[in-house]
PDB file of C-alpha atoms in Angstrom:
ATOM      1  CA  TYR A  16     -51.283  12.269  58.451  1.00 71.00           C
ATOM      2  CA  GLN A  17     -51.376  15.821  59.798  1.00 70.00           C
ATOM      3  CA  VAL A  18     -48.872  18.048  57.960  1.00 66.00           C
ATOM      4  CA  GLY A  19     -49.997  21.486  59.114  1.00 65.00           C
ATOM      5  CA  TRP A  20     -51.380  24.423  57.224  1.00 69.00           C
ATOM      6  CA  LEU A  21     -50.465  25.503  53.709  1.00 73.00           C
ATOM      7  CA  ALA A  22     -49.445  22.049  52.490  1.00 76.00           C
ATOM      8  CA  SER A  23     -48.808  22.531  48.786  1.00 74.00           C
ATOM      9  CA  GLY A  24     -49.431  18.951  47.747  1.00 70.00           C
ATOM     10  CA  ASN A  25     -45.964  18.611  46.224  1.00 79.00           C
ATOM     11  CA  MET A  26     -44.685  15.253  47.423  1.00 85.00           C
ATOM     12  CA  ILE A  27     -41.666  13.092  46.632  1.00 88.00           C
ATOM     13  CA  TYR A  28     -40.461   9.698  47.812  1.00 89.00           C
ATOM     14  CA  ASP A  29     -36.786   9.216  48.712  1.00 87.00           C
ATOM     15  CA  GLY A  30     -36.929   5.428  48.912  1.00 87.00           C
ATOM     16  CA  ALA A  31     -37.908   5.361  52.567  1.00 89.00           C
ATOM     17  CA  CYS A  32     -39.944   8.426  53.452  1.00 90.00           C
ATOM     18  CA  LEU A  33     -42.449  10.760  51.833  1.00 90.00           C
ATOM     19  CA  TRP A  34     -41.580  14.453  51.870  1.00 89.00           C
ATOM     20  CA  MET A  35     -44.262  17.101  51.508  1.00 86.00           C
ATOM     21  CA  ARG A  36     -43.989  20.848  51.312  1.00 83.00           C
ATOM     22  CA  GLY A  37     -45.741  22.554  54.223  1.00 75.00           C
ATOM     23  CA  GLU A  38     -45.989  25.920  55.936  1.00 72.00           C
ATOM     24  CA  ALA A  39     -42.446  25.770  57.343  1.00 69.00           C
ATOM     25  CA  GLY A  40     -40.028  23.796  55.191  1.00 77.00           C
ATOM     26  CA  MET A  41     -40.874  20.171  54.516  1.00 83.00           C
ATOM     27  CA  THR A  42     -42.594  17.463  56.526  1.00 83.00           C
ATOM     28  CA  ALA A  43     -41.428  13.866  56.250  1.00 86.00           C
ATOM     29  CA  PHE A  44     -43.215  10.735  57.316  1.00 85.00           C
ATOM     30  CA  HIS A  45     -42.716   7.006  56.816  1.00 90.00           C
ATOM     31  CA  PRO A  46     -45.640   5.380  54.973  1.00 89.00           C
ATOM     32  CA  ALA A  47     -45.116   2.123  56.881  1.00 89.00           C
ATOM     33  CA  GLY A  48     -44.955   3.813  60.272  1.00 86.00           C
ATOM     34  CA  GLY A  49     -41.155   3.814  60.579  1.00 86.00           C
ATOM     35  CA  LYS A  50     -38.894   6.687  61.526  1.00 88.00           C
ATOM     36  CA  CYS A  51     -37.417   9.340  59.261  1.00 88.00           C
ATOM     37  CA  PRO A  52     -34.122  10.103  61.082  1.00 85.00           C
ATOM     38  CA  TYR A  53     -33.616  13.689  59.937  1.00 85.00           C
ATOM     39  CA  ALA A  54     -37.187  14.753  59.337  1.00 84.00           C
ATOM     40  CA  SER A  55     -36.731  17.567  61.872  1.00 81.00           C
ATOM     41  CA  GLU A  56     -34.239  19.205  59.499  1.00 81.00           C
ATOM     42  CA  GLY A  57     -36.854  19.467  56.794  1.00 79.00           C
ATOM     43  CA  TYR A  58     -37.920  22.904  57.977  1.00 76.00           C
ATOM     44  CA  GLN A  59     -34.629  24.245  56.548  1.00 79.00           C
ATOM     45  CA  ILE A  60     -35.493  23.136  53.020  1.00 80.00           C
ATOM     46  CA  TYR A  61     -36.622  26.509  51.738  1.00 73.00           C
ATOM     47  CA  GLY A  62     -37.618  25.751  48.160  1.00 75.00           C
ATOM     48  CA  ASP A  63     -41.022  25.162  46.631  1.00 83.00           C
ATOM     49  CA  MET A  64     -39.595  22.742  44.046  1.00 89.00           C
ATOM     50  CA  PHE A  65     -37.777  19.550  44.900  1.00 90.00           C
ATOM     51  CA  VAL A  66     -36.794  16.183  43.438  1.00 92.00           C
ATOM     52  CA  SER A  67     -35.065  13.085  44.724  1.00 92.00           C
ATOM     53  CA  ASP A  68     -32.251  11.427  42.781  1.00 92.00           C
ATOM     54  CA  GLY A  69     -32.465   8.336  44.982  1.00 89.00           C
ATOM     55  CA  ARG A  70     -29.668   9.605  47.196  1.00 91.00           C
ATOM     56  CA  TRP A  71     -30.229  13.287  47.929  1.00 92.00           C
ATOM     57  CA  LEU A  72     -33.151  15.686  47.927  1.00 92.00           C
ATOM     58  CA  TRP A  73     -32.524  18.610  45.580  1.00 93.00           C
ATOM     59  CA  HIS A  74     -34.475  21.791  46.116  1.00 91.00           C
ATOM     60  CA  THR A  75     -34.817  25.300  44.760  1.00 91.00           C
ATOM     61  CA  CYS A  76     -37.370  28.093  44.714  1.00 88.00           C
ATOM     62  CA  THR A  77     -39.226  29.700  41.820  1.00 89.00           C
ATOM     63  CA  GLY A  78     -37.050  32.395  40.314  1.00 90.00           C
ATOM     64  CA  CYS A  79     -33.920  31.292  42.186  1.00 91.00           C
ATOM     65  CA  SER A  80     -30.624  30.720  40.406  1.00 93.00           C
ATOM     66  CA  THR A  81     -29.234  27.987  42.674  1.00 92.00           C
ATOM     67  CA  ILE A  82     -30.058  24.411  43.585  1.00 93.00           C
ATOM     68  CA  GLN A  83     -29.037  22.700  46.809  1.00 92.00           C
ATOM     69  CA  ALA A  84     -28.807  19.093  47.963  1.00 92.00           C
ATOM     70  CA  PHE A  85     -29.847  17.626  51.302  1.00 91.00           C
ATOM     71  CA  ASP A  86     -28.926  14.115  52.431  1.00 90.00           C
ATOM     72  CA  PRO A  87     -31.884  12.717  54.401  1.00 88.00           C
ATOM     73  CA  LYS A  88     -29.749   9.855  55.740  1.00 87.00           C
ATOM     74  CA  THR A  89     -27.107  12.050  57.391  1.00 87.00           C
ATOM     75  CA  GLY A  90     -28.845  15.410  57.813  1.00 87.00           C
ATOM     76  CA  MET A  91     -26.109  17.124  55.789  1.00 88.00           C
ATOM     77  CA  PHE A  92     -26.744  20.143  53.570  1.00 89.00           C
ATOM     78  CA  TYR A  93     -24.454  20.739  50.602  1.00 90.00           C
ATOM     79  CA  GLU A  94     -23.341  24.096  49.293  1.00 89.00           C
ATOM     80  CA  PRO A  95     -25.738  25.679  46.761  1.00 91.00           C
ATOM     81  CA  ILE A  96     -24.809  25.294  43.087  1.00 92.00           C
ATOM     82  CA  GLU A  97     -25.169  28.306  40.808  1.00 92.00           C
ATOM     83  CA  THR A  98     -27.103  27.774  37.565  1.00 91.00           C
ATOM     84  CA  ASP A  99     -26.928  31.331  36.144  1.00 85.00           C
ATOM     85  CA  GLY A 100     -30.637  31.328  35.389  1.00 87.00           C
ATOM     86  CA  SER A 101     -34.103  31.863  36.805  1.00 93.00           C
ATOM     87  CA  ILE A 102     -35.440  28.411  37.665  1.00 95.00           C
ATOM     88  CA  THR A 103     -39.165  27.873  37.225  1.00 94.00           C
ATOM     89  CA  ALA A 104     -39.433  24.061  37.135  1.00 95.00           C
ATOM     90  CA  MET A 105     -37.385  20.922  37.745  1.00 95.00           C
ATOM     91  CA  THR A 106     -37.764  17.186  37.262  1.00 96.00           C
ATOM     92  CA  PHE A 107     -35.592  14.052  37.459  1.00 95.00           C
ATOM     93  CA  ASP A 108     -35.352  11.556  34.593  1.00 94.00           C
ATOM     94  CA  GLY A 109     -33.535   8.794  36.471  1.00 93.00           C
ATOM     95  CA  LYS A 110     -30.064  10.141  35.667  1.00 93.00           C
ATOM     96  CA  ARG A 111     -30.263  13.906  35.276  1.00 95.00           C
ATOM     97  CA  ILE A 112     -32.092  16.798  36.868  1.00 96.00           C
ATOM     98  CA  TRP A 113     -33.800  18.972  34.278  1.00 97.00           C
ATOM     99  CA  LEU A 114     -34.189  22.671  34.998  1.00 96.00           C
ATOM    100  CA  ALA A 115     -36.413  25.168  33.222  1.00 96.00           C
ATOM    101  CA  ASP A 116     -35.023  28.688  32.897  1.00 94.00           C
ATOM    102  CA  ALA A 117     -37.580  31.474  32.447  1.00 90.00           C
ATOM    103  CA  SER A 118     -34.944  34.129  31.793  1.00 90.00           C
ATOM    104  CA  ASP A 119     -34.222  32.774  28.295  1.00 91.00           C
ATOM    105  CA  SER A 120     -36.967  30.116  27.859  1.00 93.00           C
ATOM    106  CA  THR A 121     -34.667  27.106  27.837  1.00 95.00           C
ATOM    107  CA  VAL A 122     -34.248  23.778  29.592  1.00 96.00           C
ATOM    108  CA  SER A 123     -30.961  22.130  30.508  1.00 96.00           C
ATOM    109  CA  ALA A 124     -29.828  19.121  32.469  1.00 96.00           C
ATOM    110  CA  PHE A 125     -27.648  18.827  35.556  1.00 94.00           C
ATOM    111  CA  ASN A 126     -25.795  15.629  36.459  1.00 93.00           C
ATOM    112  CA  PRO A 127     -26.008  15.233  40.252  1.00 92.00           C
ATOM    113  CA  ASN A 128     -23.187  12.680  40.243  1.00 89.00           C
ATOM    114  CA  THR A 129     -20.591  14.886  38.544  1.00 89.00           C
ATOM    115  CA  GLY A 130     -21.935  18.416  38.898  1.00 90.00           C
ATOM    116  CA  ALA A 131     -21.876  18.974  35.121  1.00 91.00           C
ATOM    117  CA  PHE A 132     -24.426  21.065  33.231  1.00 93.00           C
ATOM    118  CA  GLY A 133     -25.499  20.257  29.681  1.00 94.00           C
ATOM    119  CA  GLU A 134     -26.299  22.599  26.811  1.00 94.00           C
ATOM    120  CA  ALA A 135     -29.476  24.664  26.948  1.00 95.00           C
ATOM    121  CA  ILE A 136     -32.391  23.762  24.655  1.00 95.00           C
ATOM    122  CA  ALA A 137     -34.822  26.449  23.495  1.00 95.00           C
ATOM    123  CA  VAL A 138     -38.447  25.635  24.412  1.00 94.00           C
ATOM    124  CA  VAL A 139     -41.855  27.307  24.679  1.00 91.00           C
ATOM    125  CA  ASP A 140     -41.935  30.821  26.054  1.00 91.00           C
ATOM    126  CA  ASN A 141     -41.642  31.084  29.838  1.00 91.00           C
ATOM    127  CA  PRO A 142     -41.585  27.340  30.746  1.00 94.00           C
ATOM    128  CA  SER A 143     -43.365  26.668  34.023  1.00 93.00           C
ATOM    129  CA  HIS A 144     -43.654  22.868  34.415  1.00 94.00           C
ATOM    130  CA  LEU A 145     -41.518  19.859  33.476  1.00 96.00           C
ATOM    131  CA  LEU A 146     -42.233  16.142  33.353  1.00 95.00           C
ATOM    132  CA  HIS A 147     -40.161  13.250  32.032  1.00 96.00           C
ATOM    133  CA  ASP A 148     -42.243  10.244  30.988  1.00 95.00           C
ATOM    134  CA  GLY A 149     -39.313   7.831  30.689  1.00 93.00           C
ATOM    135  CA  LYS A 150     -38.429   8.874  27.161  1.00 93.00           C
ATOM    136  CA  LEU A 151     -39.583  12.402  26.383  1.00 96.00           C
ATOM    137  CA  LEU A 152     -39.265  15.609  28.328  1.00 97.00           C
ATOM    138  CA  TRP A 153     -42.578  17.495  28.440  1.00 97.00           C
ATOM    139  CA  VAL A 154     -42.475  21.258  28.866  1.00 97.00           C
ATOM    140  CA  ALA A 155     -45.520  23.356  29.695  1.00 96.00           C
ATOM    141  CA  SER A 156     -46.010  27.089  29.629  1.00 91.00           C
ATOM    142  CA  ALA A 157     -48.745  28.154  32.029  1.00 82.00           C
ATOM    143  CA  GLY A 158     -48.818  31.725  30.754  1.00 76.00           C
ATOM    144  CA  GLY A 159     -48.765  30.819  27.055  1.00 79.00           C
ATOM    145  CA  GLY A 160     -51.109  27.851  27.346  1.00 87.00           C
ATOM    146  CA  MET A 161     -48.721  25.601  25.418  1.00 92.00           C
ATOM    147  CA  VAL A 162     -47.083  22.235  25.971  1.00 95.00           C
ATOM    148  CA  GLN A 163     -44.366  20.574  23.912  1.00 95.00           C
ATOM    149  CA  HIS A 164     -42.218  17.481  24.141  1.00 95.00           C
ATOM    150  CA  VAL A 165     -38.471  17.301  23.644  1.00 96.00           C
ATOM    151  CA  ASP A 166     -36.697  14.094  22.670  1.00 96.00           C
ATOM    152  CA  VAL A 167     -33.709  14.029  25.020  1.00 94.00           C
ATOM    153  CA  ALA A 168     -32.621  10.452  24.314  1.00 91.00           C
ATOM    154  CA  ASN A 169     -29.441  11.661  22.584  1.00 92.00           C
ATOM    155  CA  TYR A 170     -28.799  14.573  24.900  1.00 93.00           C
ATOM    156  CA  THR A 171     -25.149  14.504  25.911  1.00 90.00           C
ATOM    157  CA  MET A 172     -23.509  15.730  29.089  1.00 89.00           C
ATOM    158  CA  PRO A 173     -19.927  16.991  29.464  1.00 86.00           C
ATOM    159  CA  GLN A 174     -17.588  14.289  30.709  1.00 83.00           C
ATOM    160  CA  ILE A 175     -15.939  15.748  33.776  1.00 77.00           C
ATOM    161  CA  THR A 176     -14.370  14.283  36.857  1.00 74.00           C
ATOM    162  CA  ALA A 177     -16.675  14.464  39.813  1.00 68.00           C
ATOM    163  CA  THR A 178     -15.397  16.536  42.712  1.00 69.00           C
ATOM    164  CA  PRO A 179     -16.679  16.155  46.263  1.00 71.00           C
ATOM    165  CA  MET A 180     -19.217  18.800  47.153  1.00 71.00           C
ATOM    166  CA  PRO A 181     -18.582  20.714  50.372  1.00 69.00           C
ATOM    167  CA  ALA A 182     -21.109  19.874  53.032  1.00 68.00           C
ATOM    168  CA  THR A 183     -22.047  21.247  56.391  1.00 65.00           C
ATOM    169  CA  ALA A 184     -23.804  19.577  59.248  1.00 54.00           C
ATOM    170  CA  ALA A 185     -27.373  20.655  59.652  1.00 52.00           C
ATOM    171  CA  PRO A 186     -27.681  23.286  62.360  1.00 48.00           C
ATOM    172  CA  THR A 187     -29.168  22.219  65.638  1.00 48.00           C
ATOM    173  CA  PRO A 188     -32.856  23.068  65.646  1.00 45.00           C
ATOM    174  CA  ARG A 189     -33.504  26.205  67.615  1.00 45.00           C
ATOM    175  CA  PRO A 190     -35.239  25.485  70.921  1.00 47.00           C
ATOM    176  CA  VAL A 191     -38.695  26.911  71.282  1.00 44.00           C
ATOM    177  CA  PRO A 192     -38.607  29.445  74.118  1.00 48.00           C
ATOM    178  CA  THR A 193     -40.960  28.825  76.997  1.00 54.00           C
ATOM    179  CA  LYS A 194     -43.291  31.610  77.988  1.00 51.00           C
ATOM    180  CA  PRO A 195     -42.770  32.926  81.509  1.00 57.00           C
ATOM    181  CA  PRO A 196     -45.834  32.822  83.758  1.00 60.00           C
ATOM    182  CA  LEU A 197     -47.865  35.988  83.481  1.00 54.00           C
ATOM    183  CA  GLY A 198     -48.599  37.757  86.742  1.00 61.00           C
ATOM    184  CA  ARG A 199     -50.514  40.947  87.355  1.00 59.00           C
ATOM    185  CA  SER A 200     -51.381  42.891  90.497  1.00 62.00           C
ATOM    186  CA  LEU A 201     -54.831  44.445  90.083  1.00 59.00           C
ATOM    187  CA  SER A 202     -56.599  46.963  92.298  1.00 61.00           C
ATOM    188  CA  LEU A 203     -59.471  49.418  92.052  1.00 57.00           C
ATOM    189  CA  THR A 204     -58.637  53.094  91.604  1.00 59.00           C
ATOM    190  CA  SER A 205     -61.388  54.157  93.947  1.00 57.00           C
ATOM    191  CA  ARG A 206     -61.754  52.510  97.324  1.00 57.00           C
ATOM    192  CA  ASN A 207     -65.366  53.697  97.657  1.00 56.00           C
ATOM    193  CA  ARG A 208     -66.612  52.142  94.438  1.00 53.00           C
ATOM    194  CA  SER A 209     -68.743  49.019  94.764  1.00 54.00           C
ATOM    195  CA  GLY A 210     -71.026  46.895  92.665  1.00 54.00           C
ATOM    196  CA  TYR A 211     -68.634  46.754  89.696  1.00 54.00           C
ATOM    197  CA  TRP A 212     -66.824  43.741  88.236  1.00 55.00           C
ATOM    198  CA  LEU A 213     -63.293  44.075  86.954  1.00 54.00           C
ATOM    199  CA  TRP A 214     -62.493  41.616  84.183  1.00 57.00           C
ATOM    200  CA  SER A 215     -58.970  40.600  83.212  1.00 56.00           C
ATOM    201  CA  ALA A 216     -57.628  38.229  80.588  1.00 57.00           C
ATOM    202  CA  HIS A 217     -54.586  36.054  81.284  1.00 52.00           C
ATOM    203  CA  ALA A 218     -52.311  34.548  78.661  1.00 53.00           C
ATOM    204  CA  GLY A 219     -52.531  30.775  78.643  1.00 50.00           C
ATOM    205  CA  ARG A 220     -55.965  30.653  80.274  1.00 50.00           C
ATOM    206  CA  ALA A 221     -59.045  29.640  78.415  1.00 49.00           C
ATOM    207  CA  ARG A 222     -61.371  31.913  80.393  1.00 53.00           C
ATOM    208  CA  PRO A 223     -61.075  35.401  81.854  1.00 52.00           C
ATOM    209  CA  THR A 224     -61.106  35.918  85.597  1.00 51.00           C
ATOM    210  CA  PHE A 225     -62.885  38.632  87.514  1.00 48.00           C
ATOM    211  CA  PHE A 226     -62.609  40.440  90.812  1.00 46.00           C
ATOM    212  CA  ILE A 227     -65.566  41.923  92.678  1.00 49.00           C
ATOM    213  CA  ARG A 228     -65.404  44.765  95.121  1.00 49.00           C
TER     214      ARG A 228
END
């Protein structure tokens, strides 16, 4: 499946479609040949890190302090949520989204259903990658060459009442402007000159054209 240049290889599955990071936002395609209704809105997903919680796609960028949700079933984007950190990695454990913060070398969890953040846990210096294996949270530090696991089975989240997140309809994709036909009037500067070829290149043509006098 052609995804364009600069595909990063980061890919997630939202239950229906596969989403891959490309040169302009994200590209979505259905592995069984079906249709991804709002795949055209993927170009607005700016981040280089993303996870799916089974309902929404959550995305952020390295060093950013916010995360944002996108609903692939309705094409709605939700308002960014401030984390007060410098995000360098994220992963989903089936219930919570884990975020690595390079500003203070910690990890913390975010509950996408309630919007609550849990307490920060100190980890290896400058965490750069996260993975949850179903029980343990693995944290890697690319710069320090270290990896550690954190037992988050008893990690607790604040019990708060979920509040609806404000959403906005995805903007209408901008139409691609059509190029006007290129026209040029060419003439020789000297009427007495002969035996010369004048070459000209035209936009949209595969070969140049020439005039002979």
